[in-house]
Structure formats: structure tokens, C-alpha cells
PDB file of C-alpha atoms in Angstrom:
ATOM      1  CA  MET A   1     -62.533  -2.424   7.382  1.00  0.00           C
ATOM      2  CA  HIS A   2     -63.325   1.259   7.980  1.00  0.00           C
ATOM      3  CA  VAL A   3     -60.496   3.807   7.941  1.00  0.00           C
ATOM      4  CA  ASP A   4     -61.068   7.347   9.186  1.00  0.00           C
ATOM      5  CA  GLY A   5     -60.377   9.923   6.472  1.00  0.00           C
ATOM      6  CA  CYS A   6     -61.048   7.479   3.625  1.00  0.00           C
ATOM      7  CA  GLN A   7     -64.141   6.594   1.620  1.00  0.00           C
ATOM      8  CA  SER A   8     -64.909   3.923  -0.955  1.00  0.00           C
ATOM      9  CA  GLU A   9     -66.295   4.724  -4.397  1.00  0.00           C
ATOM     10  CA  TYR A  10     -67.250   2.551  -7.339  1.00  0.00           C
ATOM     11  CA  LEU A  11     -64.839   3.153 -10.229  1.00  0.00           C
ATOM     12  CA  HIS A  12     -66.281   2.127 -13.606  1.00  0.00           C
ATOM     13  CA  ALA A  13     -62.864   2.145 -15.294  1.00  0.00           C
ATOM     14  CA  VAL A  14     -61.757  -0.857 -13.255  1.00  0.00           C
ATOM     15  CA  ASN A  15     -65.258  -2.176 -12.534  1.00  0.00           C
ATOM     16  CA  ARG A  16     -64.787  -2.352  -8.767  1.00  0.00           C
ATOM     17  CA  GLU A  17     -64.785  -0.304  -5.585  1.00  0.00           C
ATOM     18  CA  VAL A  18     -61.638   1.585  -4.659  1.00  0.00           C
ATOM     19  CA  CYS A  19     -60.640   3.521  -1.549  1.00  0.00           C
ATOM     20  CA  PHE A  20     -59.818   7.249  -1.692  1.00  0.00           C
ATOM     21  CA  CYS A  21     -58.064   8.897   1.264  1.00  0.00           C
ATOM     22  CA  ASN A  22     -57.669  12.616   1.875  1.00  0.00           C
ATOM     23  CA  GLY A  23     -54.349  12.255   3.691  1.00  0.00           C
ATOM     24  CA  THR A  24     -55.718  13.215   7.113  1.00  0.00           C
ATOM     25  CA  SER A  25     -56.263   9.736   8.486  1.00  0.00           C
ATOM     26  CA  ILE A  26     -54.626   9.119  11.851  1.00  0.00           C
ATOM     27  CA  GLN A  27     -55.482   5.435  11.946  1.00  0.00           C
ATOM     28  CA  LYS A  28     -52.593   2.968  12.016  1.00  0.00           C
ATOM     29  CA  TYR A  29     -51.758   1.647   8.575  1.00  0.00           C
ATOM     30  CA  TYR A  30     -51.634  -1.945   9.826  1.00  0.00           C
ATOM     31  CA  ASP A  31     -54.572  -3.679  11.472  1.00  0.00           C
ATOM     32  CA  SER A  32     -53.654  -7.078  12.905  1.00  0.00           C
ATOM     33  CA  ALA A  33     -57.323  -8.028  13.318  1.00  0.00           C
ATOM     34  CA  TRP A  34     -57.963  -7.412   9.606  1.00  0.00           C
ATOM     35  CA  GLU A  35     -54.833  -9.415   8.792  1.00  0.00           C
ATOM     36  CA  GLU A  36     -56.012 -12.426  10.760  1.00  0.00           C
ATOM     37  CA  GLU A  37     -59.536 -12.178   9.369  1.00  0.00           C
ATOM     38  CA  ASN A  38     -58.483 -12.113   5.712  1.00  0.00           C
ATOM     39  CA  ASN A  39     -55.325 -14.227   5.663  1.00  0.00           C
ATOM     40  CA  THR A  40     -56.104 -16.995   8.121  1.00  0.00           C
ATOM     41  CA  GLY A  41     -53.943 -19.981   7.325  1.00  0.00           C
ATOM     42  CA  LEU A  42     -52.246 -18.466   4.252  1.00  0.00           C
ATOM     43  CA  PHE A  43     -49.011 -17.705   6.070  1.00  0.00           C
ATOM     44  CA  ASP A  44     -48.832 -21.263   7.409  1.00  0.00           C
ATOM     45  CA  LEU A  45     -49.028 -22.645   3.867  1.00  0.00           C
ATOM     46  CA  ILE A  46     -45.662 -21.075   2.974  1.00  0.00           C
ATOM     47  CA  LYS A  47     -42.914 -23.669   3.330  1.00  0.00           C
ATOM     48  CA  ASP A  48     -39.874 -21.517   2.548  1.00  0.00           C
ATOM     49  CA  ALA A  49     -38.473 -20.288   5.882  1.00  0.00           C
ATOM     50  CA  ASN A  50     -36.561 -17.399   4.278  1.00  0.00           C
ATOM     51  CA  LEU A  51     -39.678 -16.148   2.494  1.00  0.00           C
ATOM     52  CA  LYS A  52     -41.704 -16.330   5.703  1.00  0.00           C
ATOM     53  CA  GLU A  53     -39.021 -14.321   7.499  1.00  0.00           C
ATOM     54  CA  ILE A  54     -39.102 -11.587   4.828  1.00  0.00           C
ATOM     55  CA  ILE A  55     -42.902 -11.393   5.036  1.00  0.00           C
ATOM     56  CA  ARG A  56     -42.699 -11.125   8.814  1.00  0.00           C
ATOM     57  CA  LEU A  57     -40.146  -8.319   8.597  1.00  0.00           C
ATOM     58  CA  VAL A  58     -42.235  -6.398   6.056  1.00  0.00           C
ATOM     59  CA  ARG A  59     -45.377  -6.754   8.179  1.00  0.00           C
ATOM     60  CA  ASP A  60     -43.540  -5.594  11.312  1.00  0.00           C
ATOM     61  CA  SER A  61     -41.868  -2.625   9.599  1.00  0.00           C
ATOM     62  CA  GLU A  62     -42.793   0.725  11.133  1.00  0.00           C
ATOM     63  CA  THR A  63     -42.002   2.822   8.040  1.00  0.00           C
ATOM     64  CA  PHE A  64     -43.809   2.899   4.694  1.00  0.00           C
ATOM     65  CA  ASP A  65     -40.551   2.743   2.695  1.00  0.00           C
ATOM     66  CA  LEU A  66     -39.211  -0.225   4.745  1.00  0.00           C
ATOM     67  CA  LEU A  67     -36.131   1.827   5.641  1.00  0.00           C
ATOM     68  CA  ASP A  68     -36.021   0.396   9.156  1.00  0.00           C
ATOM     69  CA  ILE A  69     -35.528  -3.115   7.755  1.00  0.00           C
ATOM     70  CA  ASP A  70     -33.324  -2.086   4.826  1.00  0.00           C
ATOM     71  CA  GLU A  71     -30.338  -3.995   6.202  1.00  0.00           C
ATOM     72  CA  ALA A  72     -32.267  -7.274   6.186  1.00  0.00           C
ATOM     73  CA  LEU A  73     -33.616  -6.808   2.645  1.00  0.00           C
ATOM     74  CA  GLN A  74     -30.213  -6.233   1.070  1.00  0.00           C
ATOM     75  CA  PRO A  75     -28.666  -9.126  -0.876  1.00  0.00           C
ATOM     76  CA  THR A  76     -25.720 -10.822   0.778  1.00  0.00           C
ATOM     77  CA  THR A  77     -22.240  -9.567  -0.069  1.00  0.00           C
ATOM     78  CA  LYS A  78     -21.672 -12.851  -1.905  1.00  0.00           C
ATOM     79  CA  GLU A  79     -24.700 -12.215  -4.131  1.00  0.00           C
ATOM     80  CA  LEU A  80     -23.706  -8.594  -4.762  1.00  0.00           C
ATOM     81  CA  TYR A  81     -20.159  -9.485  -5.753  1.00  0.00           C
ATOM     82  CA  ARG A  82     -21.092 -12.425  -7.954  1.00  0.00           C
ATOM     83  CA  PHE A  83     -24.094 -11.046  -9.827  1.00  0.00           C
ATOM     84  CA  GLY A  84     -23.065  -7.402 -10.260  1.00  0.00           C
ATOM     85  CA  GLU A  85     -22.798  -5.715 -13.645  1.00  0.00           C
ATOM     86  CA  THR A  86     -19.906  -6.816 -15.846  1.00  0.00           C
ATOM     87  CA  PHE A  87     -17.619  -4.212 -17.388  1.00  0.00           C
ATOM     88  CA  ASP A  88     -18.904  -4.794 -20.931  1.00  0.00           C
ATOM     89  CA  SER A  89     -22.567  -4.658 -19.903  1.00  0.00           C
ATOM     90  CA  LEU A  90     -22.130  -1.358 -18.025  1.00  0.00           C
ATOM     91  CA  ILE A  91     -19.555   0.683 -19.970  1.00  0.00           C
ATOM     92  CA  SER A  92     -20.393   1.149 -23.633  1.00  0.00           C
ATOM     93  CA  SER A  93     -17.506   3.513 -24.464  1.00  0.00           C
ATOM     94  CA  CYS A  94     -14.699   5.317 -22.657  1.00  0.00           C
ATOM     95  CA  THR A  95     -12.321   8.096 -23.729  1.00  0.00           C
ATOM     96  CA  PHE A  96      -9.724  10.073 -21.789  1.00  0.00           C
ATOM     97  CA  GLN A  97      -8.300  13.230 -23.388  1.00  0.00           C
ATOM     98  CA  GLY A  98      -9.869  12.087 -26.644  1.00  0.00           C
ATOM     99  CA  ILE A  99      -8.040   8.744 -26.573  1.00  0.00           C
ATOM    100  CA  HIS A 100      -9.902   5.470 -26.239  1.00  0.00           C
ATOM    101  CA  CYS A 101      -9.493   3.837 -22.820  1.00  0.00           C
ATOM    102  CA  TYR A 102      -9.721   0.132 -22.148  1.00  0.00           C
ATOM    103  CA  ARG A 103     -10.759  -2.356 -19.516  1.00  0.00           C
ATOM    104  CA  GLU A 104      -7.145  -2.457 -18.311  1.00  0.00           C
ATOM    105  CA  ASN A 105      -7.527   1.172 -17.152  1.00  0.00           C
ATOM    106  CA  PHE A 106     -10.194   0.104 -14.649  1.00  0.00           C
ATOM    107  CA  SER A 107      -9.959  -1.718 -11.328  1.00  0.00           C
ATOM    108  CA  VAL A 108     -12.878  -3.588  -9.788  1.00  0.00           C
ATOM    109  CA  LEU A 109     -14.144  -2.356  -6.430  1.00  0.00           C
ATOM    110  CA  TYR A 110     -16.317  -4.733  -4.417  1.00  0.00           C
ATOM    111  CA  ASP A 111     -18.537  -2.516  -2.281  1.00  0.00           C
ATOM    112  CA  PRO A 112     -20.644  -4.151   0.490  1.00  0.00           C
ATOM    113  CA  THR A 113     -23.671  -1.995  -0.417  1.00  0.00           C
ATOM    114  CA  TYR A 114     -23.433  -1.380  -4.170  1.00  0.00           C
ATOM    115  CA  GLY A 115     -21.673  -4.567  -5.169  1.00  0.00           C
ATOM    116  CA  ARG A 116     -19.339  -4.573  -8.162  1.00  0.00           C
ATOM    117  CA  CYS A 117     -18.068  -1.108  -9.137  1.00  0.00           C
ATOM    118  CA  TYR A 118     -15.358   0.050 -11.550  1.00  0.00           C
ATOM    119  CA  MET A 119     -12.605   2.559 -10.744  1.00  0.00           C
ATOM    120  CA  PHE A 120     -10.779   4.449 -13.474  1.00  0.00           C
ATOM    121  CA  ASN A 121      -7.135   5.375 -12.861  1.00  0.00           C
ATOM    122  CA  TYR A 122      -6.903   3.746  -9.420  1.00  0.00           C
ATOM    123  CA  VAL A 123      -3.232   3.166  -8.556  1.00  0.00           C
ATOM    124  CA  GLY A 124      -3.328   1.996  -4.942  1.00  0.00           C
ATOM    125  CA  ASN A 125      -1.605   3.460  -1.909  1.00  0.00           C
ATOM    126  CA  ASN A 126       0.869   6.311  -2.103  1.00  0.00           C
ATOM    127  CA  ALA A 127       3.842   4.254  -0.951  1.00  0.00           C
ATOM    128  CA  SER A 128       7.261   4.611  -2.522  1.00  0.00           C
ATOM    129  CA  GLY A 129       7.359   2.910  -5.904  1.00  0.00           C
ATOM    130  CA  ALA A 130       3.586   2.975  -6.374  1.00  0.00           C
ATOM    131  CA  GLU A 131       2.261   3.387  -9.880  1.00  0.00           C
ATOM    132  CA  LYS A 132       1.597   6.946 -11.005  1.00  0.00           C
ATOM    133  CA  GLY A 133      -1.891   7.871 -12.121  1.00  0.00           C
ATOM    134  CA  ILE A 134      -2.800   9.227 -15.549  1.00  0.00           C
ATOM    135  CA  GLU A 135      -2.834  13.035 -15.649  1.00  0.00           C
ATOM    136  CA  ILE A 136      -4.541  15.480 -17.998  1.00  0.00           C
ATOM    137  CA  ASN A 137      -2.578  18.112 -19.891  1.00  0.00           C
ATOM    138  CA  THR A 138      -5.380  20.433 -20.966  1.00  0.00           C
ATOM    139  CA  TYR A 139      -8.465  21.944 -19.371  1.00  0.00           C
ATOM    140  CA  GLY A 140     -12.011  21.689 -20.682  1.00  0.00           C
ATOM    141  CA  SER A 141     -15.004  19.438 -21.153  1.00  0.00           C
ATOM    142  CA  LYS A 142     -13.294  17.327 -23.824  1.00  0.00           C
ATOM    143  CA  SER A 143     -10.006  16.773 -22.023  1.00  0.00           C
ATOM    144  CA  GLY A 144     -11.169  14.629 -19.131  1.00  0.00           C
ATOM    145  CA  LEU A 145     -12.880  11.274 -18.790  1.00  0.00           C
ATOM    146  CA  GLN A 146     -15.960  10.634 -20.920  1.00  0.00           C
ATOM    147  CA  LEU A 147     -18.116   7.570 -20.331  1.00  0.00           C
ATOM    148  CA  LEU A 148     -21.190   6.213 -22.058  1.00  0.00           C
ATOM    149  CA  LEU A 149     -22.964   3.899 -19.632  1.00  0.00           C
ATOM    150  CA  ARG A 150     -25.679   1.333 -20.225  1.00  0.00           C
ATOM    151  CA  VAL A 151     -28.231   1.641 -17.451  1.00  0.00           C
ATOM    152  CA  ALA A 152     -30.996  -0.966 -17.716  1.00  0.00           C
ATOM    153  CA  ASP A 153     -33.889  -1.701 -15.364  1.00  0.00           C
ATOM    154  CA  ARG A 154     -34.170  -5.370 -16.195  1.00  0.00           C
ATOM    155  CA  ASN A 155     -33.403  -7.904 -13.484  1.00  0.00           C
ATOM    156  CA  ILE A 156     -33.672  -5.220 -10.782  1.00  0.00           C
ATOM    157  CA  LEU A 157     -35.722  -5.870  -7.643  1.00  0.00           C
ATOM    158  CA  ASP A 158     -37.916  -2.877  -6.804  1.00  0.00           C
ATOM    159  CA  LEU A 159     -38.123  -3.989  -3.182  1.00  0.00           C
ATOM    160  CA  VAL A 160     -34.426  -3.328  -2.532  1.00  0.00           C
ATOM    161  CA  ARG A 161     -33.814  -0.593  -5.114  1.00  0.00           C
ATOM    162  CA  ARG A 162     -33.947   2.976  -3.830  1.00  0.00           C
ATOM    163  CA  GLU A 163     -32.005   4.627  -6.637  1.00  0.00           C
ATOM    164  CA  ILE A 164     -32.070   4.625 -10.425  1.00  0.00           C
ATOM    165  CA  GLY A 165     -29.337   5.384 -12.911  1.00  0.00           C
ATOM    166  CA  ALA A 166     -25.622   5.132 -12.168  1.00  0.00           C
ATOM    167  CA  ARG A 167     -23.660   6.166  -9.091  1.00  0.00           C
ATOM    168  CA  ILE A 168     -20.433   8.102  -9.625  1.00  0.00           C
ATOM    169  CA  VAL A 169     -17.734   8.833  -7.041  1.00  0.00           C
ATOM    170  CA  ILE A 170     -14.783  11.151  -7.656  1.00  0.00           C
ATOM    171  CA  HIS A 171     -11.887  10.247  -5.389  1.00  0.00           C
ATOM    172  CA  ASP A 172      -8.137  10.299  -4.913  1.00  0.00           C
ATOM    173  CA  PRO A 173      -6.576   7.605  -7.177  1.00  0.00           C
ATOM    174  CA  HIS A 174      -4.533   6.410  -4.187  1.00  0.00           C
ATOM    175  CA  VAL A 175      -7.552   5.878  -1.902  1.00  0.00           C
ATOM    176  CA  LEU A 176     -10.568   3.573  -2.148  1.00  0.00           C
ATOM    177  CA  PRO A 177     -13.797   5.607  -2.304  1.00  0.00           C
ATOM    178  CA  PHE A 178     -16.683   5.741   0.158  1.00  0.00           C
ATOM    179  CA  VAL A 179     -19.401   5.068  -2.411  1.00  0.00           C
ATOM    180  CA  ALA A 180     -22.498   5.505  -0.225  1.00  0.00           C
ATOM    181  CA  GLU A 181     -21.349   8.697   1.507  1.00  0.00           C
ATOM    182  CA  TYR A 182     -19.563  10.645  -1.227  1.00  0.00           C
ATOM    183  CA  GLY A 183     -21.225   9.419  -4.417  1.00  0.00           C
ATOM    184  CA  LEU A 184     -23.829  11.113  -6.583  1.00  0.00           C
ATOM    185  CA  ASN A 185     -26.506   9.595  -8.803  1.00  0.00           C
ATOM    186  CA  LEU A 186     -26.731  10.231 -12.542  1.00  0.00           C
ATOM    187  CA  ARG A 187     -30.112   9.970 -14.216  1.00  0.00           C
ATOM    188  CA  PRO A 188     -30.585   7.500 -17.070  1.00  0.00           C
ATOM    189  CA  LYS A 189     -31.050   8.868 -20.603  1.00  0.00           C
ATOM    190  CA  ASP A 190     -29.293  12.095 -19.680  1.00  0.00           C
ATOM    191  CA  MET A 191     -25.901  13.764 -20.156  1.00  0.00           C
ATOM    192  CA  THR A 192     -24.040  15.018 -17.086  1.00  0.00           C
ATOM    193  CA  ALA A 193     -20.854  17.118 -16.956  1.00  0.00           C
ATOM    194  CA  LEU A 194     -18.806  17.430 -13.756  1.00  0.00           C
ATOM    195  CA  GLU A 195     -16.124  20.061 -13.194  1.00  0.00           C
ATOM    196  CA  LEU A 196     -13.366  19.267 -10.701  1.00  0.00           C
ATOM    197  CA  SER A 197     -10.980  21.321  -8.630  1.00  0.00           C
ATOM    198  CA  TYR A 198      -8.047  20.116  -6.547  1.00  0.00           C
ATOM    199  CA  SER A 199      -6.992  21.582  -3.225  1.00  0.00           C
ATOM    200  CA  LYS A 200      -4.523  20.595  -0.534  1.00  0.00           C
ATOM    201  CA  VAL A 201      -5.322  21.369   3.096  1.00  0.00           C
ATOM    202  CA  GLN A 202      -2.723  21.711   5.849  1.00  0.00           C
ATOM    203  CA  ARG A 203      -4.203  22.089   9.335  1.00  0.00           C
ATOM    204  CA  LEU A 204      -2.303  23.359  12.366  1.00  0.00           C
ATOM    205  CA  GLY A 205      -1.820  20.994  15.276  1.00  0.00           C
ATOM    206  CA  ASN A 206      -1.237  21.799  18.927  1.00  0.00           C
ATOM    207  CA  PRO A 207      -1.200  24.372  20.393  1.00  0.00           C
ATOM    208  CA  TRP A 208      -3.125  26.158  17.612  1.00  0.00           C
ATOM    209  CA  GLY A 209      -5.499  23.409  16.568  1.00  0.00           C
ATOM    210  CA  ASP A 210      -6.540  19.801  17.057  1.00  0.00           C
ATOM    211  CA  CYS A 211      -5.849  17.486  14.132  1.00  0.00           C
ATOM    212  CA  SER A 212      -4.494  13.981  13.647  1.00  0.00           C
ATOM    213  CA  ASP A 213      -1.004  13.176  12.356  1.00  0.00           C
ATOM    214  CA  GLU A 214      -1.978   9.542  11.773  1.00  0.00           C
ATOM    215  CA  SER A 215      -1.295   8.375   8.229  1.00  0.00           C
ATOM    216  CA  THR A 216      -3.118   5.037   8.416  1.00  0.00           C
ATOM    217  CA  LEU A 217      -6.002   3.445  10.295  1.00  0.00           C
ATOM    218  CA  PRO A 218      -5.667   0.239  12.355  1.00  0.00           C
ATOM    219  CA  ASN A 219      -6.983  -1.727   9.356  1.00  0.00           C
ATOM    220  CA  GLY A 220      -4.162  -0.393   7.166  1.00  0.00           C
ATOM    221  CA  GLU A 221      -6.264   2.033   5.109  1.00  0.00           C
ATOM    222  CA  PRO A 222      -5.214   5.684   4.676  1.00  0.00           C
ATOM    223  CA  TYR A 223      -6.443   7.843   7.551  1.00  0.00           C
ATOM    224  CA  SER A 224      -9.588   9.914   7.050  1.00  0.00           C
ATOM    225  CA  LEU A 225     -12.191  11.345   9.403  1.00  0.00           C
ATOM    226  CA  LEU A 226     -15.003   9.215   7.967  1.00  0.00           C
ATOM    227  CA  GLY A 227     -12.800   6.127   7.857  1.00  0.00           C
ATOM    228  CA  CYS A 228     -11.876   6.626  11.512  1.00  0.00           C
ATOM    229  CA  LYS A 229     -15.531   6.882  12.576  1.00  0.00           C
ATOM    230  CA  LYS A 230     -16.495   3.799  10.591  1.00  0.00           C
ATOM    231  CA  GLN A 231     -13.573   1.772  11.916  1.00  0.00           C
ATOM    232  CA  CYS A 232     -14.278   2.764  15.521  1.00  0.00           C
ATOM    233  CA  SER A 233     -17.997   1.931  15.224  1.00  0.00           C
ATOM    234  CA  HIS A 234     -17.167  -1.372  13.552  1.00  0.00           C
ATOM    235  CA  GLU A 235     -14.753  -2.348  16.332  1.00  0.00           C
ATOM    236  CA  ALA A 236     -17.313  -1.431  19.023  1.00  0.00           C
ATOM    237  CA  LEU A 237     -20.011  -3.582  17.406  1.00  0.00           C
ATOM    238  CA  MET A 238     -17.645  -6.515  17.014  1.00  0.00           C
ATOM    239  CA  ARG A 239     -16.537  -6.178  20.633  1.00  0.00           C
ATOM    240  CA  TYR A 240     -19.996  -6.030  22.214  1.00  0.00           C
ATOM    241  CA  CYS A 241     -22.283  -7.742  19.672  1.00  0.00           C
ATOM    242  CA  ASN A 242     -19.885 -10.015  17.762  1.00  0.00           C
ATOM    243  CA  CYS A 243     -21.274  -8.650  14.485  1.00  0.00           C
ATOM    244  CA  THR A 244     -21.099  -5.494  12.392  1.00  0.00           C
ATOM    245  CA  MET A 245     -23.310  -3.413  10.093  1.00  0.00           C
ATOM    246  CA  ARG A 246     -22.982  -3.404   6.324  1.00  0.00           C
ATOM    247  CA  HIS A 247     -22.606   0.387   6.041  1.00  0.00           C
ATOM    248  CA  LEU A 248     -19.546   0.313   8.324  1.00  0.00           C
ATOM    249  CA  LEU A 249     -17.556  -1.921   5.973  1.00  0.00           C
ATOM    250  CA  HIS A 250     -15.324  -0.446   3.296  1.00  0.00           C
ATOM    251  CA  GLY A 251     -14.953  -1.739  -0.241  1.00  0.00           C
ATOM    252  CA  THR A 252     -12.065  -3.875  -1.424  1.00  0.00           C
ATOM    253  CA  VAL A 253     -10.274  -4.428  -4.725  1.00  0.00           C
ATOM    254  CA  LEU A 254      -9.961  -8.123  -3.967  1.00  0.00           C
ATOM    255  CA  GLU A 255     -12.933 -10.370  -4.661  1.00  0.00           C
ATOM    256  CA  LYS A 256     -14.098 -11.789  -1.363  1.00  0.00           C
ATOM    257  CA  LEU A 257     -17.368 -13.587  -1.922  1.00  0.00           C
ATOM    258  CA  GLN A 258     -18.049 -13.565   1.788  1.00  0.00           C
ATOM    259  CA  SER A 259     -17.330 -10.834   4.303  1.00  0.00           C
ATOM    260  CA  ASN A 260     -14.659 -11.521   6.912  1.00  0.00           C
ATOM    261  CA  TYR A 261     -17.145 -10.309   9.513  1.00  0.00           C
ATOM    262  CA  THR A 262     -20.596 -11.470  10.540  1.00  0.00           C
ATOM    263  CA  LEU A 263     -23.268  -8.930   9.617  1.00  0.00           C
ATOM    264  CA  CYS A 264     -25.764  -8.159  12.364  1.00  0.00           C
ATOM    265  CA  ASN A 265     -29.081  -9.882  11.722  1.00  0.00           C
ATOM    266  CA  ILE A 266     -31.834  -7.405  12.603  1.00  0.00           C
ATOM    267  CA  SER A 267     -34.401 -10.209  12.627  1.00  0.00           C
ATOM    268  CA  ASP A 268     -32.518 -11.609  15.624  1.00  0.00           C
ATOM    269  CA  ASP A 269     -33.809  -9.700  18.661  1.00  0.00           C
ATOM    270  CA  HIS A 270     -30.536  -9.976  20.580  1.00  0.00           C
ATOM    271  CA  GLN A 271     -28.331  -8.716  17.739  1.00  0.00           C
ATOM    272  CA  ARG A 272     -30.797  -5.977  16.785  1.00  0.00           C
ATOM    273  CA  LYS A 273     -31.108  -4.616  20.335  1.00  0.00           C
ATOM    274  CA  CYS A 274     -27.365  -4.908  20.902  1.00  0.00           C
ATOM    275  CA  SER A 275     -26.446  -3.072  17.685  1.00  0.00           C
ATOM    276  CA  VAL A 276     -28.988  -0.293  18.333  1.00  0.00           C
ATOM    277  CA  LYS A 277     -27.690   0.155  21.886  1.00  0.00           C
ATOM    278  CA  VAL A 278     -24.055   0.330  20.781  1.00  0.00           C
ATOM    279  CA  MET A 279     -24.728   2.772  17.927  1.00  0.00           C
ATOM    280  CA  ASP A 280     -26.822   5.003  20.216  1.00  0.00           C
ATOM    281  CA  LYS A 281     -23.973   5.036  22.731  1.00  0.00           C
ATOM    282  CA  ILE A 282     -21.478   6.000  20.022  1.00  0.00           C
ATOM    283  CA  ASP A 283     -23.715   8.858  18.849  1.00  0.00           C
ATOM    284  CA  SER A 284     -24.341  10.229  22.347  1.00  0.00           C
ATOM    285  CA  THR A 285     -20.900   9.812  23.961  1.00  0.00           C
ATOM    286  CA  ASP A 286     -17.214  10.237  23.178  1.00  0.00           C
ATOM    287  CA  THR A 287     -16.754   6.536  22.482  1.00  0.00           C
ATOM    288  CA  CYS A 288     -15.234   7.339  19.089  1.00  0.00           C
ATOM    289  CA  VAL A 289     -12.875  10.306  19.187  1.00  0.00           C
ATOM    290  CA  CYS A 290     -11.864  11.047  15.602  1.00  0.00           C
ATOM    291  CA  ARG A 291     -10.090  14.173  14.395  1.00  0.00           C
ATOM    292  CA  SER A 292      -9.598  15.663  10.967  1.00  0.00           C
ATOM    293  CA  PRO A 293      -6.230  14.802   9.388  1.00  0.00           C
ATOM    294  CA  CYS A 294      -3.567  17.507   9.612  1.00  0.00           C
ATOM    295  CA  SER A 295      -2.840  17.068   5.921  1.00  0.00           C
ATOM    296  CA  GLY A 296      -5.439  16.259   3.314  1.00  0.00           C
ATOM    297  CA  ARG A 297      -6.403  16.566  -0.343  1.00  0.00           C
ATOM    298  CA  HIS A 298      -9.831  17.364  -1.763  1.00  0.00           C
TER     299      HIS A 298
END
């Protein structure tokens, strides 16, 4: 097969011809005629229906990094929750204000995208009688939380992995974090120090401004602008498509091996077209009207 902008040369190091491209080729990266010519009958020999579906999705992907089919390549929530890292395999040591901290100081968060995560000093909602979080008494690099994490590459699938290292989210101890949106990645074999500041914001309502006095969302979670947008989009998808997207679901501290909601299957033409149509409508119209909370902490 000839590709404009590329030429073949014999490479003695590998004892075969290889193709070198100068990056200016405008030819499509996928040639169905070449596929049929070289792989006739091979696809039909595969008996596993799930494997054939993955191959079909990869072949039909329109992006080199498979981002457009990322939702279909992700493990199920059941697989993420069950086979995630255990506390002992991830956290080698933990100190807070120079004092050793234990597994009991951590709560497990089951995130629909990242799987099993661990929250330090999470105390739940801010209702009357709720447990009070641990507070620091001094300022400085040695007074806060120090973690030594084991980050290993074994048993990781490169096809679905887009990040390396560990993901850290700093959040209010009374609120479950949005891991994908507000987290940051820490490189393996490196030391990272994070400095925090705390601020309380009080916005003016009518007639001076436009903010929300809501304290909770319809699903019972504390109100936030991002949470409102996710909840509204989730409800719209469930209403019109009878399914939802993984990135619209929030984590939970309770182990639920299966989501309460059906995830949209992008390999199903009806669900894929329906979900794309609904999300486009949300982005281009006032379907979801969410306002910043009048009172907030950062």
C-alpha cells in the first residue's frame, strides 16, 4: 500500500523494510481495501463476541488516541470496584503532624472512573452531630499529611490507561470529591509538596447578584455548581435515552458493585446517537440552569 508523504527503506538493524513518514501525509490512516486484502477471514475466526466488538470499535475510531471510544474501553464499575488497589498495596506509610496515621483514618471512595480511592479525614455531611475532622495546629511542610505511595505499572492495561502515577484530590472533609475534574496527577519516583489555603466565599443574591441558596441537590448531595450540572445532565439522559454516561456519576463511600443506572453503550447506535443529541442540546441551550452557591468554601 502506498501512502503519500511516506517512503520505505531497508533497515539493517531489524533486517527488514520500514516506513518513514515526514508528517505531511493527508491520506486517511485507515484503508478498508488494505484491511480486507490482508486480513480476509481472520476476523471471522474470532469466537469471542466481546473481543470482536472491541476490535470493531478500535477499527471504527476516528481518533488516534481512541478518545472517541474511551467510554466503551473502560472497565465496568463492578470490575473497577472489585479489582482496585488495596490500602496496604497503595499506601506504604502515612503521618499527620508527625504522628503515624492508620487505615482507620481513611474512608474508601468508589469512583465510577478511577475505581477504589482512599480519603483521609473524611467525616461525611455537615449535619448536626457529625464527626469533626482532624485539624492541624502548626504551619509548615512537616505539619500536614505526608504519604509514601507505591505506584506500580504491573497489571495495568495500556489500552485504557491515559495517566501514570497517583491522582490526588484536596477537598472539603464533609463533601465527596470530584476526582476527574478537580484532581491532579503526581509522577512516580518523585516527591511533591502541596501548599493549601482556605477561603470562605459569600455571594450576594437578588437584587445585587444571582446565586443559589440551595443546600442540597435532588440526589441528597451538598449543592455545588459542578454537581448541579452533572445531576441535570444525568437526569436528561435518563429521561430521553434511559441510560447515563460514566463521567456524570459521582463516587460513593458504599461499595456498590454495580451502578444503579444503565451506562450508555456507545456501540449501540440508538444509545450513542441519543446521548450525543441530548448532550449537544444541553451544551447549546438553557436546559440546565445552574448557579453558583451563595455560600461556599474553597
